[in-house]
Amino acid sequence: MTDVINGRYGDVIFATDGGISVYTANGTWYSVNARHPGKTTYGEIAPLDTLVTAVAFDADGHLWIGYPNGLQIQNKTGYEAIQDQQFLKNRDINCIARWGDEMWVAAGRAGLHRYHEGAWTWYKPLGPENLGCYTVVSMVVDAASDTLVIGSERDGVRVLKNRTGEVRFEPVVYKGAPIGSVSEVRVDPFGGVYLFNRTMVLRYAPDSGVTPVLGVENLSAFPVTINDLAATPDGMLLIASDNGIYGWNSSGVALHIRSGDGLRSNVVKKLFIDADGRCWFVVPGNVGYIPPMTGSAVLDLRAVPVETPEAPEIPTASLPTATPMPGPTPDESSGVIGILEGTWASLVEWVGAASAGLTGR
């Protein structure tokens, strides 16, 4: 899985190396890919490539899909393909973010592109706007401060605080120097942005700057690697590592889920909290989720094979009827879905004061 977002109809949309997969509000799956295009709740999609690198919605609710060879943008009649260097200086889409009524697109080593009211603007890596980044690999918008925070592959973290006037990117500074070793940024639902790499997690807010959250030595006495993180609405920071999922709060490590608890592998690559509070996770060959709070006090993580998807319910009569694609089986090497049954309530109970807050907030 390369990217994941909340859909418009209570569904969850996954960008993968085998196309687009959608988990519907009624608990079924369907997918489209370059070999098997089809009708979806978001129109008929014929992907430009097998690999989908990014997905996002614009302010009008239109789906944007990124590939290694361009963009597809949903419109009133279908999808428009953007593959011309007049608009994209590099066609390899790294990530996409919506900021108000603007869409920001990172492409290859060509810095950033902004789309606003039908016009494209290119921000060069060494241009006058001080972007200073060649390969942007992650972007989030901090709603609390209305700022865009971007993480680059090798050139540190930048922030753009004003999208209505002159565009001027600023380096995020820690201990008196620009951060040069952090590439990933994730939003904090309480305001601010988490910055992280394989060994540490920091938190940034425009009004307070950068504060440390944790290092890998705080998670385990043995060496571990941080792969991803996601902050829950209850105030816990979930950390995906090569030794399972850690839960971190103001008191330290409050939760640790490993293969013995139901994960199919200790190597957890990605996390995502959806609109219903489910924590989705990716392990090699499988995707699963920890269900949201239900009131039960028993943690029950059990892998369940996915049944063949049924056609999703179309929310409005104006949308086309979705045609489900054959679902994966637990033995396939890619796109395999394992749904873990359990309760988020039990995790919160283990934590005790999980909603008290995160270190550095």
mmCIF file of C-alpha atoms in Angstrom:
data_model
loop_
_atom_site.group_PDB
_atom_site.id
_atom_site.type_symbol
_atom_site.label_atom_id
_atom_site.label_comp_id
_atom_site.label_asym_id
_atom_site.label_seq_id
_atom_site.Cartn_x
_atom_site.Cartn_y
_atom_site.Cartn_z
ATOM 1 C CA MET A 1 0.000 0.000 0.000
ATOM 2 C CA THR A 2 1.418 3.362 -1.034
ATOM 3 C CA ASP A 3 -1.350 5.725 0.131
ATOM 4 C CA VAL A 4 -4.784 5.650 1.768
ATOM 5 C CA ILE A 5 -7.568 8.207 2.285
ATOM 6 C CA ASN A 6 -11.128 8.396 3.569
ATOM 7 C CA GLY A 7 -13.666 8.177 0.755
ATOM 8 C CA ARG A 8 -16.774 10.324 0.315
ATOM 9 C CA TYR A 9 -19.297 7.592 1.147
ATOM 10 C CA GLY A 10 -18.013 6.037 4.354
ATOM 11 C CA ASP A 11 -15.468 3.987 2.402
ATOM 12 C CA VAL A 12 -11.666 3.847 2.510
ATOM 13 C CA ILE A 13 -9.579 4.148 -0.691
ATOM 14 C CA PHE A 14 -6.210 2.397 -0.954
ATOM 15 C CA ALA A 15 -3.491 3.152 -3.507
ATOM 16 C CA THR A 16 -1.403 0.020 -4.054
ATOM 17 C CA ASP A 17 1.212 -1.468 -6.351
ATOM 18 C CA GLY A 18 -1.631 -3.401 -7.991
ATOM 19 C CA GLY A 19 -4.186 -0.636 -8.550
ATOM 20 C CA ILE A 20 -6.922 0.971 -6.440
ATOM 21 C CA SER A 21 -8.811 -1.002 -3.805
ATOM 22 C CA VAL A 22 -11.871 0.296 -1.957
ATOM 23 C CA TYR A 23 -13.240 -0.958 1.357
ATOM 24 C CA THR A 24 -16.904 0.025 1.309
ATOM 25 C CA ALA A 25 -19.129 1.227 4.124
ATOM 26 C CA ASN A 26 -20.925 -2.142 4.117
ATOM 27 C CA GLY A 27 -17.668 -4.057 4.646
ATOM 28 C CA THR A 28 -16.985 -5.365 1.131
ATOM 29 C CA TRP A 29 -14.033 -4.825 -1.215
ATOM 30 C CA TYR A 30 -13.669 -4.013 -4.881
ATOM 31 C CA SER A 31 -10.726 -2.906 -7.003
ATOM 32 C CA VAL A 32 -9.664 -1.567 -10.392
ATOM 33 C CA ASN A 33 -6.261 -1.659 -12.032
ATOM 34 C CA ALA A 34 -4.557 -1.151 -15.380
ATOM 35 C CA ARG A 35 -5.553 -4.623 -16.578
ATOM 36 C CA HIS A 36 -9.082 -4.479 -15.172
ATOM 37 C CA PRO A 37 -10.563 -0.954 -15.409
ATOM 38 C CA GLY A 38 -14.108 -0.558 -14.242
ATOM 39 C CA LYS A 39 -16.949 1.500 -12.841
ATOM 40 C CA THR A 40 -16.675 2.689 -9.252
ATOM 41 C CA THR A 41 -18.546 5.049 -6.985
ATOM 42 C CA TYR A 42 -16.064 7.657 -8.270
ATOM 43 C CA GLY A 43 -16.818 7.102 -11.941
ATOM 44 C CA GLU A 44 -15.257 4.722 -14.417
ATOM 45 C CA ILE A 45 -11.527 4.470 -13.803
ATOM 46 C CA ALA A 46 -8.959 3.131 -16.271
ATOM 47 C CA PRO A 47 -5.689 3.485 -14.313
ATOM 48 C CA LEU A 48 -2.681 4.857 -16.197
ATOM 49 C CA ASP A 49 -0.319 2.369 -14.566
ATOM 50 C CA THR A 50 -0.348 -0.754 -12.424
ATOM 51 C CA LEU A 51 1.288 1.172 -9.568
ATOM 52 C CA VAL A 52 -0.807 3.885 -7.911
ATOM 53 C CA THR A 53 1.367 6.226 -5.858
ATOM 54 C CA ALA A 54 -1.101 8.740 -4.374
ATOM 55 C CA VAL A 55 -4.802 9.526 -3.967
ATOM 56 C CA ALA A 56 -6.549 12.697 -2.759
ATOM 57 C CA PHE A 57 -9.785 14.681 -3.086
ATOM 58 C CA ASP A 58 -9.958 18.301 -4.160
ATOM 59 C CA ALA A 59 -12.295 20.910 -2.685
ATOM 60 C CA ASP A 60 -15.067 19.876 -5.100
ATOM 61 C CA GLY A 61 -14.861 16.230 -4.071
ATOM 62 C CA HIS A 62 -13.136 15.113 -7.268
ATOM 63 C CA LEU A 63 -10.672 12.245 -6.972
ATOM 64 C CA TRP A 64 -7.019 12.812 -7.926
ATOM 65 C CA ILE A 65 -4.907 9.736 -8.658
ATOM 66 C CA GLY A 66 -1.116 9.773 -8.958
ATOM 67 C CA TYR A 67 1.049 7.308 -10.885
ATOM 68 C CA PRO A 68 4.702 7.023 -11.920
ATOM 69 C CA ASN A 69 3.628 8.355 -15.334
ATOM 70 C CA GLY A 70 1.207 11.173 -14.540
ATOM 71 C CA LEU A 71 -2.038 12.218 -12.917
ATOM 72 C CA GLN A 72 -5.702 11.415 -13.398
ATOM 73 C CA ILE A 73 -8.197 14.038 -12.251
ATOM 74 C CA GLN A 74 -11.899 13.332 -11.988
ATOM 75 C CA ASN A 75 -14.244 15.790 -13.678
ATOM 76 C CA LYS A 76 -17.945 15.907 -14.519
ATOM 77 C CA THR A 77 -17.615 13.538 -17.454
ATOM 78 C CA GLY A 78 -14.851 11.148 -16.401
ATOM 79 C CA TYR A 79 -11.116 11.508 -15.809
ATOM 80 C CA GLU A 80 -8.581 13.848 -17.375
ATOM 81 C CA ALA A 81 -5.016 12.588 -17.743
ATOM 82 C CA ILE A 82 -2.207 15.068 -16.972
ATOM 83 C CA GLN A 83 1.036 13.833 -18.520
ATOM 84 C CA ASP A 84 2.321 16.947 -20.288
ATOM 85 C CA GLN A 85 5.492 18.643 -19.014
ATOM 86 C CA GLN A 86 3.731 21.945 -19.601
ATOM 87 C CA PHE A 87 1.888 21.164 -16.359
ATOM 88 C CA LEU A 88 4.091 18.589 -14.620
ATOM 89 C CA LYS A 89 7.852 19.007 -14.856
ATOM 90 C CA ASN A 90 8.176 15.376 -13.782
ATOM 91 C CA ARG A 91 5.409 12.811 -14.284
ATOM 92 C CA ASP A 92 6.402 10.585 -11.342
ATOM 93 C CA ILE A 93 3.907 11.579 -8.634
ATOM 94 C CA ASN A 94 5.276 11.266 -5.091
ATOM 95 C CA CYS A 95 2.349 12.641 -3.071
ATOM 96 C CA ILE A 96 -0.693 14.938 -3.284
ATOM 97 C CA ALA A 97 -2.234 17.253 -0.670
ATOM 98 C CA ARG A 98 -5.279 19.525 -0.677
ATOM 99 C CA TRP A 99 -4.890 22.907 1.001
ATOM 100 C CA GLY A 100 -8.171 24.791 0.949
ATOM 101 C CA ASP A 101 -9.178 25.116 -2.704
ATOM 102 C CA GLU A 102 -5.644 24.341 -3.918
ATOM 103 C CA MET A 103 -4.016 21.034 -4.825
ATOM 104 C CA TRP A 104 -0.300 20.552 -4.188
ATOM 105 C CA VAL A 105 1.536 17.850 -6.124
ATOM 106 C CA ALA A 106 5.086 16.605 -5.533
ATOM 107 C CA ALA A 107 6.615 15.017 -8.629
ATOM 108 C CA GLY A 108 9.922 13.175 -8.910
ATOM 109 C CA ARG A 109 12.928 15.420 -8.232
ATOM 110 C CA ALA A 110 11.142 18.470 -9.626
ATOM 111 C CA GLY A 111 9.970 20.060 -6.379
ATOM 112 C CA LEU A 112 6.311 21.094 -6.071
ATOM 113 C CA HIS A 113 3.384 21.996 -8.329
ATOM 114 C CA ARG A 114 0.292 23.924 -7.263
ATOM 115 C CA TYR A 115 -3.068 23.771 -9.019
ATOM 116 C CA HIS A 116 -5.534 26.589 -8.332
ATOM 117 C CA GLU A 117 -8.566 27.694 -10.338
ATOM 118 C CA GLY A 118 -7.400 25.946 -13.486
ATOM 119 C CA ALA A 119 -3.802 27.231 -13.370
ATOM 120 C CA TRP A 120 -0.610 25.290 -12.625
ATOM 121 C CA THR A 121 2.368 26.857 -10.849
ATOM 122 C CA TRP A 122 5.755 25.182 -10.583
ATOM 123 C CA TYR A 123 7.997 25.782 -7.563
ATOM 124 C CA LYS A 124 11.528 24.865 -8.560
ATOM 125 C CA PRO A 125 13.793 23.169 -6.022
ATOM 126 C CA LEU A 126 16.212 26.119 -6.183
ATOM 127 C CA GLY A 127 13.688 28.786 -7.153
ATOM 128 C CA PRO A 128 13.141 32.215 -5.581
ATOM 129 C CA GLU A 129 10.407 30.862 -3.266
ATOM 130 C CA ASN A 130 13.135 29.079 -1.235
ATOM 131 C CA LEU A 131 11.633 25.608 -1.562
ATOM 132 C CA GLY A 132 15.119 24.111 -1.281
ATOM 133 C CA CYS A 133 13.866 20.546 -1.857
ATOM 134 C CA TYR A 134 14.259 18.334 -4.896
ATOM 135 C CA THR A 135 12.271 15.228 -3.889
ATOM 136 C CA VAL A 136 9.262 15.917 -1.681
ATOM 137 C CA VAL A 137 8.025 12.617 -0.220
ATOM 138 C CA SER A 138 5.320 13.695 2.264
ATOM 139 C CA MET A 139 2.959 16.645 2.799
ATOM 140 C CA VAL A 140 0.304 17.518 5.370
ATOM 141 C CA VAL A 141 -1.789 20.557 6.185
ATOM 142 C CA ASP A 142 -1.954 21.632 9.828
ATOM 143 C CA ALA A 143 -5.544 22.821 10.088
ATOM 144 C CA ALA A 144 -4.915 24.540 13.437
ATOM 145 C CA SER A 145 -2.422 26.991 11.930
ATOM 146 C CA ASP A 146 -3.448 26.688 8.254
ATOM 147 C CA THR A 147 0.078 25.842 7.149
ATOM 148 C CA LEU A 148 1.536 23.366 4.658
ATOM 149 C CA VAL A 149 4.367 21.218 6.003
ATOM 150 C CA ILE A 150 6.466 19.184 3.585
ATOM 151 C CA GLY A 151 9.099 16.523 4.118
ATOM 152 C CA SER A 152 11.835 15.875 1.578
ATOM 153 C CA GLU A 153 14.014 12.895 0.841
ATOM 154 C CA ARG A 154 17.324 14.552 1.733
ATOM 155 C CA ASP A 155 16.708 18.292 2.139
ATOM 156 C CA GLY A 156 14.845 18.475 5.436
ATOM 157 C CA VAL A 157 11.396 19.853 6.303
ATOM 158 C CA ARG A 158 9.883 23.079 4.965
ATOM 159 C CA VAL A 159 6.767 25.012 5.951
ATOM 160 C CA LEU A 160 4.595 27.414 3.977
ATOM 161 C CA LYS A 161 2.542 29.656 6.241
ATOM 162 C CA ASN A 162 0.789 31.858 3.697
ATOM 163 C CA ARG A 163 -1.012 30.618 0.593
ATOM 164 C CA THR A 164 -2.826 33.860 -0.240
ATOM 165 C CA GLY A 165 0.147 36.200 -0.596
ATOM 166 C CA GLU A 166 3.762 35.799 -1.601
ATOM 167 C CA VAL A 167 4.872 32.174 -1.509
ATOM 168 C CA ARG A 168 7.904 31.763 0.725
ATOM 169 C CA PHE A 169 9.001 28.407 2.105
ATOM 170 C CA GLU A 170 10.825 28.359 5.432
ATOM 171 C CA PRO A 171 13.049 25.587 6.821
ATOM 172 C CA VAL A 172 11.855 23.967 10.039
ATOM 173 C CA VAL A 173 14.604 24.518 12.612
ATOM 174 C CA TYR A 174 15.516 22.361 15.601
ATOM 175 C CA LYS A 175 18.234 23.305 18.104
ATOM 176 C CA GLY A 176 19.229 26.270 16.011
ATOM 177 C CA ALA A 177 19.703 24.419 12.712
ATOM 178 C CA PRO A 178 17.419 23.254 9.875
ATOM 179 C CA ILE A 179 16.286 19.663 10.233
ATOM 180 C CA GLY A 180 18.121 17.702 7.575
ATOM 181 C CA SER A 181 17.569 14.085 8.538
ATOM 182 C CA VAL A 182 13.756 13.920 8.704
ATOM 183 C CA SER A 183 11.649 13.119 5.645
ATOM 184 C CA GLU A 184 8.206 12.075 6.894
ATOM 185 C CA VAL A 185 5.433 14.329 8.239
ATOM 186 C CA ARG A 186 2.050 13.327 9.697
ATOM 187 C CA VAL A 187 -0.743 15.495 11.043
ATOM 188 C CA ASP A 188 -1.646 15.644 14.737
ATOM 189 C CA PRO A 189 -5.461 15.820 15.101
ATOM 190 C CA PHE A 190 -4.982 18.103 18.103
ATOM 191 C CA GLY A 191 -2.977 20.600 16.032
ATOM 192 C CA GLY A 192 0.616 20.548 14.900
ATOM 193 C CA VAL A 193 2.565 18.032 12.833
ATOM 194 C CA TYR A 194 4.685 15.015 13.717
ATOM 195 C CA LEU A 195 8.075 14.761 12.030
ATOM 196 C CA PHE A 196 9.907 11.459 12.041
ATOM 197 C CA ASN A 197 12.587 9.253 10.569
ATOM 198 C CA ARG A 198 13.690 5.709 11.344
ATOM 199 C CA THR A 199 15.052 6.591 14.789
ATOM 200 C CA MET A 200 13.102 9.507 16.285
ATOM 201 C CA VAL A 201 9.821 11.416 16.429
ATOM 202 C CA LEU A 202 9.510 15.187 16.807
ATOM 203 C CA ARG A 203 6.508 17.484 16.904
ATOM 204 C CA TYR A 204 6.282 20.835 15.126
ATOM 205 C CA ALA A 205 3.846 23.719 15.570
ATOM 206 C CA PRO A 206 4.398 27.183 14.051
ATOM 207 C CA ASP A 207 3.834 28.946 17.381
ATOM 208 C CA SER A 208 6.047 26.714 19.530
ATOM 209 C CA GLY A 209 8.573 25.284 17.106
ATOM 210 C CA VAL A 210 9.974 21.757 17.365
ATOM 211 C CA THR A 211 9.842 19.619 20.501
ATOM 212 C CA PRO A 212 11.141 16.053 20.930
ATOM 213 C CA VAL A 213 8.621 13.242 21.416
ATOM 214 C CA LEU A 214 10.599 10.006 21.505
ATOM 215 C CA GLY A 215 13.536 8.038 20.188
ATOM 216 C CA VAL A 216 13.663 4.341 19.367
ATOM 217 C CA GLU A 217 15.495 3.758 22.644
ATOM 218 C CA ASN A 218 12.261 4.813 24.410
ATOM 219 C CA LEU A 219 10.335 2.042 22.667
ATOM 220 C CA SER A 220 12.580 -0.939 23.231
ATOM 221 C CA ALA A 221 15.851 -1.975 24.805
ATOM 222 C CA PHE A 222 16.581 -3.793 21.557
ATOM 223 C CA PRO A 223 17.135 -1.972 18.241
ATOM 224 C CA VAL A 224 13.903 -1.184 16.370
ATOM 225 C CA THR A 225 13.092 0.880 13.294
ATOM 226 C CA ILE A 226 10.231 3.376 12.998
ATOM 227 C CA ASN A 227 8.343 2.882 9.724
ATOM 228 C CA ASP A 228 5.223 5.032 10.181
ATOM 229 C CA LEU A 229 2.998 6.622 12.791
ATOM 230 C CA ALA A 230 -0.586 7.777 13.270
ATOM 231 C CA ALA A 231 -2.176 9.817 16.052
ATOM 232 C CA THR A 232 -5.557 8.644 17.337
ATOM 233 C CA PRO A 233 -8.453 10.942 18.325
ATOM 234 C CA ASP A 234 -8.053 9.593 21.880
ATOM 235 C CA GLY A 235 -4.580 11.077 22.260
ATOM 236 C CA MET A 236 -2.371 8.057 21.630
ATOM 237 C CA LEU A 237 0.476 7.979 19.136
ATOM 238 C CA LEU A 238 0.638 4.635 17.320
ATOM 239 C CA ILE A 239 4.035 3.724 15.908
ATOM 240 C CA ALA A 240 4.597 1.121 13.191
ATOM 241 C CA SER A 241 7.945 -0.600 13.574
ATOM 242 C CA ASP A 242 9.778 -3.764 12.600
ATOM 243 C CA ASN A 243 8.803 -5.065 16.036
ATOM 244 C CA GLY A 244 5.041 -4.574 15.890
ATOM 245 C CA ILE A 245 2.871 -1.588 16.803
ATOM 246 C CA TYR A 246 3.715 0.555 19.818
ATOM 247 C CA GLY A 247 1.259 2.858 21.558
ATOM 248 C CA TRP A 248 2.836 5.953 23.136
ATOM 249 C CA ASN A 249 1.286 8.466 25.517
ATOM 250 C CA SER A 250 2.544 11.006 28.021
ATOM 251 C CA SER A 251 3.651 8.195 30.336
ATOM 252 C CA GLY A 252 5.677 6.308 27.744
ATOM 253 C CA VAL A 253 4.980 3.006 26.018
ATOM 254 C CA ALA A 254 1.454 1.987 26.973
ATOM 255 C CA LEU A 255 0.777 -0.636 24.327
ATOM 256 C CA HIS A 256 2.730 -3.142 22.234
ATOM 257 C CA ILE A 257 1.026 -5.411 19.668
ATOM 258 C CA ARG A 258 3.095 -8.112 17.969
ATOM 259 C CA SER A 259 2.578 -11.245 15.902
ATOM 260 C CA GLY A 260 1.659 -13.181 19.039
ATOM 261 C CA ASP A 261 -1.318 -10.844 19.489
ATOM 262 C CA GLY A 262 -2.704 -11.504 15.997
ATOM 263 C CA LEU A 263 -0.527 -9.543 13.565
ATOM 264 C CA ARG A 264 0.701 -11.750 10.742
ATOM 265 C CA SER A 265 4.155 -10.202 10.951
ATOM 266 C CA ASN A 266 6.097 -8.051 13.380
ATOM 267 C CA VAL A 267 7.187 -5.821 10.483
ATOM 268 C CA VAL A 268 4.475 -3.138 10.253
ATOM 269 C CA LYS A 269 5.038 -0.791 7.340
ATOM 270 C CA LYS A 270 2.154 1.709 7.429
ATOM 271 C CA LEU A 271 -0.685 2.990 9.653
ATOM 272 C CA PHE A 272 -3.840 4.968 8.926
ATOM 273 C CA ILE A 273 -6.716 6.063 11.179
ATOM 274 C CA ASP A 274 -9.929 6.230 9.131
ATOM 275 C CA ALA A 275 -13.020 8.361 9.700
ATOM 276 C CA ASP A 276 -14.657 5.576 11.732
ATOM 277 C CA GLY A 277 -11.701 5.296 14.107
ATOM 278 C CA ARG A 278 -10.312 2.049 12.709
ATOM 279 C CA CYS A 279 -6.533 1.760 12.742
ATOM 280 C CA TRP A 280 -5.449 0.214 9.442
ATOM 281 C CA PHE A 281 -2.012 -1.373 9.279
ATOM 282 C CA VAL A 282 0.149 -2.929 6.579
ATOM 283 C CA VAL A 283 2.407 -5.940 7.108
ATOM 284 C CA PRO A 284 4.151 -7.891 4.325
ATOM 285 C CA GLY A 285 1.431 -9.429 2.157
ATOM 286 C CA ASN A 286 -1.467 -8.290 4.336
ATOM 287 C CA VAL A 287 -3.592 -5.299 5.254
ATOM 288 C CA GLY A 288 -5.774 -5.291 8.347
ATOM 289 C CA TYR A 289 -7.372 -3.048 10.923
ATOM 290 C CA ILE A 290 -7.952 -2.742 14.637
ATOM 291 C CA PRO A 291 -11.638 -1.856 15.069
ATOM 292 C CA PRO A 292 -12.662 1.284 16.957
ATOM 293 C CA MET A 293 -13.997 1.411 20.498
ATOM 294 C CA THR A 294 -17.006 -0.856 21.065
ATOM 295 C CA GLY A 295 -17.207 -1.097 24.840
ATOM 296 C CA SER A 296 -15.699 -4.565 25.171
ATOM 297 C CA ALA A 297 -12.803 -5.106 27.562
ATOM 298 C CA VAL A 298 -11.302 -8.120 25.793
ATOM 299 C CA LEU A 299 -8.640 -7.795 23.118
ATOM 300 C CA ASP A 300 -9.389 -10.352 20.412
ATOM 301 C CA LEU A 301 -7.140 -10.161 17.371
ATOM 302 C CA ARG A 302 -7.972 -12.898 14.875
ATOM 303 C CA ALA A 303 -7.160 -12.910 11.174
ATOM 304 C CA VAL A 304 -10.195 -13.458 8.955
ATOM 305 C CA PRO A 305 -9.891 -14.245 5.229
ATOM 306 C CA VAL A 306 -11.712 -11.882 2.931
ATOM 307 C CA GLU A 307 -14.697 -13.116 1.017
ATOM 308 C CA THR A 308 -15.160 -12.253 -2.650
ATOM 309 C CA PRO A 309 -16.277 -8.610 -2.690
ATOM 310 C CA GLU A 310 -19.825 -7.698 -3.516
ATOM 311 C CA ALA A 311 -20.828 -4.620 -5.469
ATOM 312 C CA PRO A 312 -20.747 -1.533 -3.227
ATOM 313 C CA GLU A 313 -23.891 0.418 -2.537
ATOM 314 C CA ILE A 314 -23.908 3.548 -4.675
ATOM 315 C CA PRO A 315 -24.710 6.543 -2.455
ATOM 316 C CA THR A 316 -26.473 8.601 -5.118
ATOM 317 C CA ALA A 317 -28.507 7.661 -8.148
ATOM 318 C CA SER A 318 -26.375 9.905 -10.354
ATOM 319 C CA LEU A 319 -23.295 7.786 -9.803
ATOM 320 C CA PRO A 320 -22.519 4.725 -11.939
ATOM 321 C CA THR A 321 -23.031 1.231 -10.650
ATOM 322 C CA ALA A 322 -19.771 -0.156 -9.273
ATOM 323 C CA THR A 323 -18.470 -3.411 -10.691
ATOM 324 C CA PRO A 324 -16.514 -5.375 -8.083
ATOM 325 C CA MET A 325 -13.247 -7.032 -9.032
ATOM 326 C CA PRO A 326 -12.252 -10.467 -7.706
ATOM 327 C CA GLY A 327 -10.935 -10.213 -4.178
ATOM 328 C CA PRO A 328 -7.519 -11.514 -3.094
ATOM 329 C CA THR A 329 -6.939 -14.681 -1.140
ATOM 330 C CA PRO A 330 -4.769 -14.987 1.991
ATOM 331 C CA ASP A 331 -2.068 -16.839 0.002
ATOM 332 C CA GLU A 332 -1.480 -14.204 -2.670
ATOM 333 C CA SER A 333 1.746 -12.251 -2.341
ATOM 334 C CA SER A 334 0.241 -8.799 -2.964
ATOM 335 C CA GLY A 335 -2.977 -7.070 -2.015
ATOM 336 C CA VAL A 336 -3.894 -9.673 0.589
ATOM 337 C CA ILE A 337 -6.336 -8.386 3.157
ATOM 338 C CA GLY A 338 -6.474 -9.757 6.679
ATOM 339 C CA ILE A 339 -9.128 -8.170 8.882
ATOM 340 C CA LEU A 340 -8.349 -8.381 12.572
ATOM 341 C CA GLU A 341 -11.345 -8.606 14.841
ATOM 342 C CA GLY A 342 -10.813 -6.887 18.174
ATOM 343 C CA THR A 343 -11.771 -3.826 20.158
ATOM 344 C CA TRP A 344 -10.154 -0.446 20.420
ATOM 345 C CA ALA A 345 -11.758 -0.086 23.835
ATOM 346 C CA SER A 346 -9.476 -2.769 25.233
ATOM 347 C CA LEU A 347 -6.420 -0.932 23.927
ATOM 348 C CA VAL A 348 -7.527 2.280 25.600
ATOM 349 C CA GLU A 349 -8.198 0.363 28.807
ATOM 350 C CA TRP A 350 -4.640 -0.974 28.750
ATOM 351 C CA VAL A 351 -3.375 2.560 28.412
ATOM 352 C CA GLY A 352 -5.430 3.941 31.247
ATOM 353 C CA ALA A 353 -5.006 7.681 30.782
ATOM 354 C CA ALA A 354 -4.432 7.489 27.048
ATOM 355 C CA SER A 355 -6.475 10.602 26.391
ATOM 356 C CA ALA A 356 -4.292 12.664 28.697
ATOM 357 C CA GLY A 357 -2.029 13.663 25.823
ATOM 358 C CA LEU A 358 1.196 12.973 23.992
ATOM 359 C CA THR A 359 4.709 13.843 25.004
ATOM 360 C CA GLY A 360 5.678 17.181 23.584
ATOM 361 C CA ARG A 361 2.150 18.432 23.038
#
